[in-house]
Amino acid sequence: MRKKIVAGNWKMNTTVAEGVALAKALVEAQNGVPADVQLIIAPPFTHLVPVGEIIRGSRIALGAQNCANHTSGAYTGEVAVPMIAGVGCQYVILGHSERRQYYGETSALLVEKIRLALEGGLRPIFCVGENLDQRNAGRHFDVVGSQVREVLFELTAEEASKCVVAYEPVWAIGTGVTATAEQAQEIHAFIRGELAKHFGKALSDDMTILYGGSCKPSNAKELFACPDIDGGLIGGAALKAPDFIAIAQSY
Ligand code: PEP
């Protein structure tokens, strides 16, 4: 059975004090979430140690929002996998559309980062998704299919099986516009089908595929009810403990 996950991407938000307060509120509220739902939070790098201390021993796992494509050395401003894993992270978000768009992250770079993440014991949450022009041109299957193939098909089956995929249509991220359950389900089923063609049905059936893009308490239930949607990657709503918990309770 594949894992159900609700992951919060805090992006470049909150001070350390605010992040610690948010983590405390999440720990207090975690018991309301069904036991089979894995909660993950990915705060900024500066918060990993203090937030990690707050959530230690709880049901909430720690994730980073990015990692370097080198393990150490003269790469000013970068943070490497051993550093992230060393402070207790189990997950790392890679290929988020904001990283692709603003920092020029390519599929080739993401393959490097995913390999290093896996070697360092982290589970990548690998994001894919089309932008509005691509969706309007009816190219969403092509775009998402290429993103999946260019990165995940470079991995061995064992490596791929440790990845979580997040489908995040760029037009839905932070816009308040959510993909309909039908739109999300058809792409999730397509991604799972592509994975099945390459890695086999057993592996693809076991892979967790999250939906991300303006997911909130009011729409999570309908999205999570879809057969190929295994949870959510949550941005804005992850910054409010009651909303994040309500989303996770939607199962
Ligand atoms: C995200 O950026 O991963 C995301 C899903 O953001 P939001 O929920 O704010 O649309």
Short mmCIF file of C-alpha atoms and ligand atoms in Angstrom, two decimals:
data_model
loop_
_atom_site.label_atom_id
_atom_site.label_comp_id
_atom_site.label_asym_id
_atom_site.label_seq_id
_atom_site.Cartn_x
_atom_site.Cartn_y
_atom_site.Cartn_z
CA MET A 1 0.00 0.00 0.00
CA ARG A 2 1.37 3.38 -0.92
CA LYS A 3 1.89 5.98 1.75
CA LYS A 4 -0.53 8.89 2.20
CA ILE A 5 1.34 12.12 2.75
CA VAL A 6 0.44 15.70 3.53
CA ALA A 7 3.55 17.88 3.25
CA GLY A 8 3.88 21.57 4.01
CA ASN A 9 6.22 23.71 1.95
CA TRP A 10 6.76 26.83 4.02
CA LYS A 11 8.82 28.44 1.23
CA MET A 12 10.65 31.64 2.31
CA ASN A 13 8.16 32.45 5.05
CA THR A 14 8.23 32.89 8.85
CA THR A 15 10.95 34.01 11.22
CA VAL A 16 12.56 31.29 13.32
CA ALA A 17 10.32 32.27 16.27
CA GLU A 18 7.20 32.11 14.08
CA GLY A 19 8.29 28.79 12.61
CA VAL A 20 8.87 27.30 16.06
CA ALA A 21 5.41 28.52 17.16
CA LEU A 22 3.83 26.99 14.04
CA ALA A 23 5.61 23.67 14.64
CA LYS A 24 4.41 23.64 18.26
CA ALA A 25 0.82 24.24 17.13
CA LEU A 26 1.11 21.38 14.63
CA VAL A 27 2.46 18.96 17.25
CA GLU A 28 -0.43 19.88 19.54
CA ALA A 29 -2.99 19.25 16.80
CA GLN A 30 -1.41 16.18 15.17
CA ASN A 31 -3.61 13.62 16.94
CA GLY A 32 -6.62 14.68 14.93
CA VAL A 33 -5.00 13.36 11.76
CA PRO A 34 -5.70 9.75 10.66
CA ALA A 35 -2.86 7.48 11.80
CA ASP A 36 -1.96 6.38 8.26
CA VAL A 37 -1.26 9.90 7.01
CA GLN A 38 2.40 10.94 7.14
CA LEU A 39 2.80 14.61 7.96
CA ILE A 40 5.90 16.42 6.69
CA ILE A 41 6.95 20.04 7.09
CA ALA A 42 9.65 21.73 5.04
CA PRO A 43 10.67 25.01 6.71
CA PRO A 44 13.52 27.26 5.54
CA PHE A 45 17.07 25.96 6.17
CA THR A 46 17.58 28.34 9.10
CA HIS A 47 14.64 26.72 10.91
CA LEU A 48 15.57 23.07 10.49
CA VAL A 49 17.38 22.66 13.80
CA PRO A 50 14.92 24.45 16.13
CA VAL A 51 11.85 23.15 14.32
CA GLY A 52 13.39 19.66 14.25
CA GLU A 53 13.71 19.81 18.03
CA ILE A 54 10.04 20.72 18.41
CA ILE A 55 8.77 17.89 16.22
CA ARG A 56 11.18 15.22 17.48
CA GLY A 57 9.19 12.19 18.65
CA SER A 58 6.01 13.47 16.96
CA ARG A 59 4.27 12.14 13.85
CA ILE A 60 5.66 15.01 11.81
CA ALA A 61 8.75 14.42 9.66
CA LEU A 62 11.20 17.11 8.64
CA GLY A 63 11.99 18.06 5.07
CA ALA A 64 14.19 20.61 3.32
CA GLN A 65 13.06 22.71 0.38
CA ASN A 66 16.16 22.17 -1.74
CA CYS A 67 19.67 20.75 -1.67
CA ALA A 68 22.93 21.36 -3.52
CA ASN A 69 24.13 19.21 -6.40
CA HIS A 70 27.49 18.74 -4.62
CA THR A 71 28.24 17.17 -1.26
CA SER A 72 30.72 19.79 0.02
CA GLY A 73 33.23 22.38 -1.08
CA ALA A 74 33.46 25.85 -2.57
CA TYR A 75 29.79 26.42 -3.45
CA THR A 76 28.94 29.63 -1.63
CA GLY A 77 25.38 29.82 -0.41
CA GLU A 78 24.55 26.18 -1.02
CA VAL A 79 23.42 23.56 1.52
CA ALA A 80 24.45 19.95 0.95
CA VAL A 81 22.57 16.71 1.54
CA PRO A 82 24.79 15.49 4.44
CA MET A 83 24.11 18.79 6.24
CA ILE A 84 20.38 18.44 5.74
CA ALA A 85 20.28 14.76 6.67
CA GLY A 86 22.56 15.51 9.63
CA VAL A 87 19.98 17.78 11.25
CA GLY A 88 17.25 15.16 10.99
CA CYS A 89 15.62 15.73 7.61
CA GLN A 90 14.08 12.69 5.97
CA TYR A 91 12.71 14.41 2.86
CA VAL A 92 13.79 17.08 0.39
CA ILE A 93 11.58 18.92 -2.09
CA LEU A 94 13.24 19.00 -5.53
CA GLY A 95 12.15 20.46 -8.84
CA HIS A 96 9.60 22.85 -7.40
CA SER A 97 8.36 25.13 -10.20
CA GLU A 98 9.73 28.16 -8.34
CA ARG A 99 13.22 26.59 -8.43
CA ARG A 100 12.78 25.69 -12.09
CA GLN A 101 11.45 29.15 -13.02
CA TYR A 102 13.54 31.54 -10.87
CA TYR A 103 16.76 29.56 -10.50
CA GLY A 104 16.86 27.82 -13.86
CA GLU A 105 16.84 24.29 -12.49
CA THR A 106 16.92 21.79 -15.34
CA SER A 107 16.10 18.11 -15.50
CA ALA A 108 19.83 17.29 -15.71
CA LEU A 109 20.52 19.22 -12.49
CA LEU A 110 17.56 17.57 -10.78
CA VAL A 111 18.87 14.12 -11.64
CA GLU A 112 22.14 15.05 -9.90
CA LYS A 113 20.32 16.39 -6.85
CA ILE A 114 17.97 13.42 -6.59
CA ARG A 115 20.85 10.96 -6.80
CA LEU A 116 22.75 12.77 -4.05
CA ALA A 117 19.62 13.02 -1.92
CA LEU A 118 19.02 9.28 -2.22
CA GLU A 119 22.67 8.45 -1.53
CA GLY A 120 22.43 10.61 1.59
CA GLY A 121 19.32 8.80 2.83
CA LEU A 122 16.77 11.50 1.96
CA ARG A 123 13.53 10.84 0.13
CA PRO A 124 13.03 13.36 -2.68
CA ILE A 125 9.63 14.92 -3.22
CA PHE A 126 10.00 15.51 -6.93
CA CYS A 127 7.70 18.19 -8.37
CA VAL A 128 6.34 18.36 -11.91
CA GLY A 129 3.67 20.50 -13.52
CA GLU A 130 2.74 22.55 -16.56
CA ASN A 131 2.28 26.32 -16.74
CA LEU A 132 -0.87 28.10 -17.90
CA ASP A 133 0.22 28.52 -21.53
CA GLN A 134 1.09 24.85 -21.74
CA ARG A 135 -2.26 23.87 -20.21
CA ASN A 136 -4.18 26.21 -22.54
CA ALA A 137 -2.34 24.75 -25.51
CA GLY A 138 -3.36 21.26 -24.40
CA ARG A 139 0.27 20.31 -23.85
CA HIS A 140 0.04 19.34 -20.17
CA PHE A 141 0.45 15.62 -20.73
CA ASP A 142 3.50 16.20 -22.96
CA VAL A 143 5.12 18.60 -20.50
CA VAL A 144 4.52 16.52 -17.39
CA GLY A 145 5.44 13.31 -19.20
CA SER A 146 8.77 14.83 -20.28
CA GLN A 147 9.51 16.09 -16.77
CA VAL A 148 8.86 12.63 -15.36
CA ARG A 149 10.85 10.79 -18.05
CA GLU A 150 13.82 13.19 -18.08
CA VAL A 151 14.40 12.76 -14.36
CA LEU A 152 12.82 9.64 -12.90
CA PHE A 153 13.64 7.40 -15.87
CA GLU A 154 17.34 8.18 -15.27
CA LEU A 155 17.06 6.39 -11.92
CA THR A 156 17.11 2.70 -11.13
CA ALA A 157 13.82 1.15 -10.07
CA GLU A 158 15.10 0.98 -6.50
CA GLU A 159 15.97 4.67 -6.54
CA ALA A 160 12.66 5.67 -8.12
CA SER A 161 10.73 3.64 -5.56
CA LYS A 162 12.11 5.93 -2.82
CA CYS A 163 10.83 9.09 -4.52
CA VAL A 164 7.53 10.84 -3.93
CA VAL A 165 6.10 12.67 -6.95
CA ALA A 166 4.16 15.92 -6.59
CA TYR A 167 1.99 17.11 -9.47
CA GLU A 168 1.75 20.88 -9.12
CA PRO A 169 0.19 22.76 -12.02
CA VAL A 170 2.05 26.09 -12.02
CA TRP A 171 -1.20 27.97 -12.73
CA ALA A 172 -2.63 26.67 -9.46
CA ILE A 173 0.32 27.46 -7.19
CA GLY A 174 -0.42 30.37 -4.89
CA THR A 175 -3.20 31.61 -7.20
CA GLY A 176 -6.25 30.36 -5.34
CA VAL A 177 -7.22 28.48 -8.51
CA THR A 178 -7.17 24.73 -7.88
CA ALA A 179 -7.16 22.04 -10.51
CA THR A 180 -10.52 20.29 -10.46
CA ALA A 181 -10.49 16.80 -9.01
CA GLU A 182 -11.00 15.47 -12.57
CA GLN A 183 -8.07 17.49 -13.98
CA ALA A 184 -5.79 16.38 -11.16
CA GLN A 185 -6.87 12.74 -11.26
CA GLU A 186 -6.31 12.41 -15.01
CA ILE A 187 -2.74 13.71 -14.75
CA HIS A 188 -2.01 11.60 -11.67
CA ALA A 189 -3.28 8.52 -13.49
CA PHE A 190 -1.15 9.50 -16.49
CA ILE A 191 1.98 9.89 -14.32
CA ARG A 192 1.33 6.53 -12.69
CA GLY A 193 0.85 5.00 -16.13
CA GLU A 194 4.17 6.40 -17.38
CA LEU A 195 5.91 5.03 -14.28
CA ALA A 196 4.24 1.66 -14.83
CA LYS A 197 5.42 1.50 -18.46
CA HIS A 198 9.02 2.06 -17.40
CA PHE A 199 9.30 0.52 -13.94
CA GLY A 200 6.38 -1.93 -13.89
CA LYS A 201 2.93 -1.76 -12.38
CA ALA A 202 3.90 -3.02 -8.93
CA LEU A 203 6.37 -0.20 -8.41
CA SER A 204 4.10 2.48 -9.84
CA ASP A 205 1.18 1.27 -7.72
CA ASP A 206 3.35 1.77 -4.65
CA MET A 207 4.51 5.28 -5.50
CA THR A 208 2.94 8.20 -3.69
CA ILE A 209 1.79 10.99 -6.00
CA LEU A 210 0.78 14.23 -4.29
CA TYR A 211 -1.30 17.08 -5.63
CA GLY A 212 -0.15 20.66 -5.02
CA GLY A 213 -1.64 23.99 -5.99
CA SER A 214 -4.01 26.05 -3.82
CA CYS A 215 -5.03 22.96 -1.87
CA LYS A 216 -7.05 24.04 1.16
CA PRO A 217 -9.48 22.56 3.69
CA SER A 218 -12.43 23.30 1.38
CA ASN A 219 -11.12 21.30 -1.59
CA ALA A 220 -8.78 18.70 -0.06
CA LYS A 221 -11.49 16.12 0.56
CA GLU A 222 -12.58 15.98 -3.08
CA LEU A 223 -8.99 15.86 -4.33
CA PHE A 224 -7.86 13.20 -1.87
CA ALA A 225 -10.87 11.03 -2.73
CA CYS A 226 -9.42 10.49 -6.23
CA PRO A 227 -7.88 7.05 -6.67
CA ASP A 228 -4.46 8.26 -7.85
CA ILE A 229 -4.09 11.24 -5.49
CA ASP A 230 -2.20 10.16 -2.39
CA GLY A 231 -2.13 13.43 -0.54
CA GLY A 232 -0.95 16.98 -0.97
CA LEU A 233 2.00 19.31 -1.11
CA ILE A 234 0.67 22.41 0.56
CA GLY A 235 2.08 25.95 0.31
CA GLY A 236 0.05 28.86 1.68
CA ALA A 237 -2.31 26.75 3.80
CA ALA A 238 0.68 25.05 5.48
CA LEU A 239 1.45 28.32 7.26
CA LYS A 240 -1.74 28.10 9.33
CA ALA A 241 -1.74 25.12 11.69
CA PRO A 242 -5.56 24.68 11.71
CA ASP A 243 -5.70 24.70 7.89
CA PHE A 244 -2.80 22.28 7.46
CA ILE A 245 -4.30 19.89 10.00
CA ALA A 246 -7.78 20.23 8.49
CA ILE A 247 -6.31 19.31 5.08
CA ALA A 248 -4.66 16.24 6.57
CA GLN A 249 -7.93 15.31 8.27
CA SER A 250 -9.67 15.32 4.90
CA TYR A 251 -8.82 11.67 4.43
C1 PEP B 1 3.51 24.89 -3.53
O1 PEP B 1 4.14 25.88 -3.84
O2 PEP B 1 4.10 23.79 -3.39
C2 PEP B 1 2.08 25.04 -3.33
C3 PEP B 1 1.33 24.00 -3.47
O3 PEP B 1 1.64 26.29 -3.02
P1 PEP B 1 0.11 26.74 -2.69
O4 PEP B 1 -0.51 25.67 -1.87
O5 PEP B 1 0.23 28.03 -1.96
O6 PEP B 1 -0.57 26.89 -4.03
#
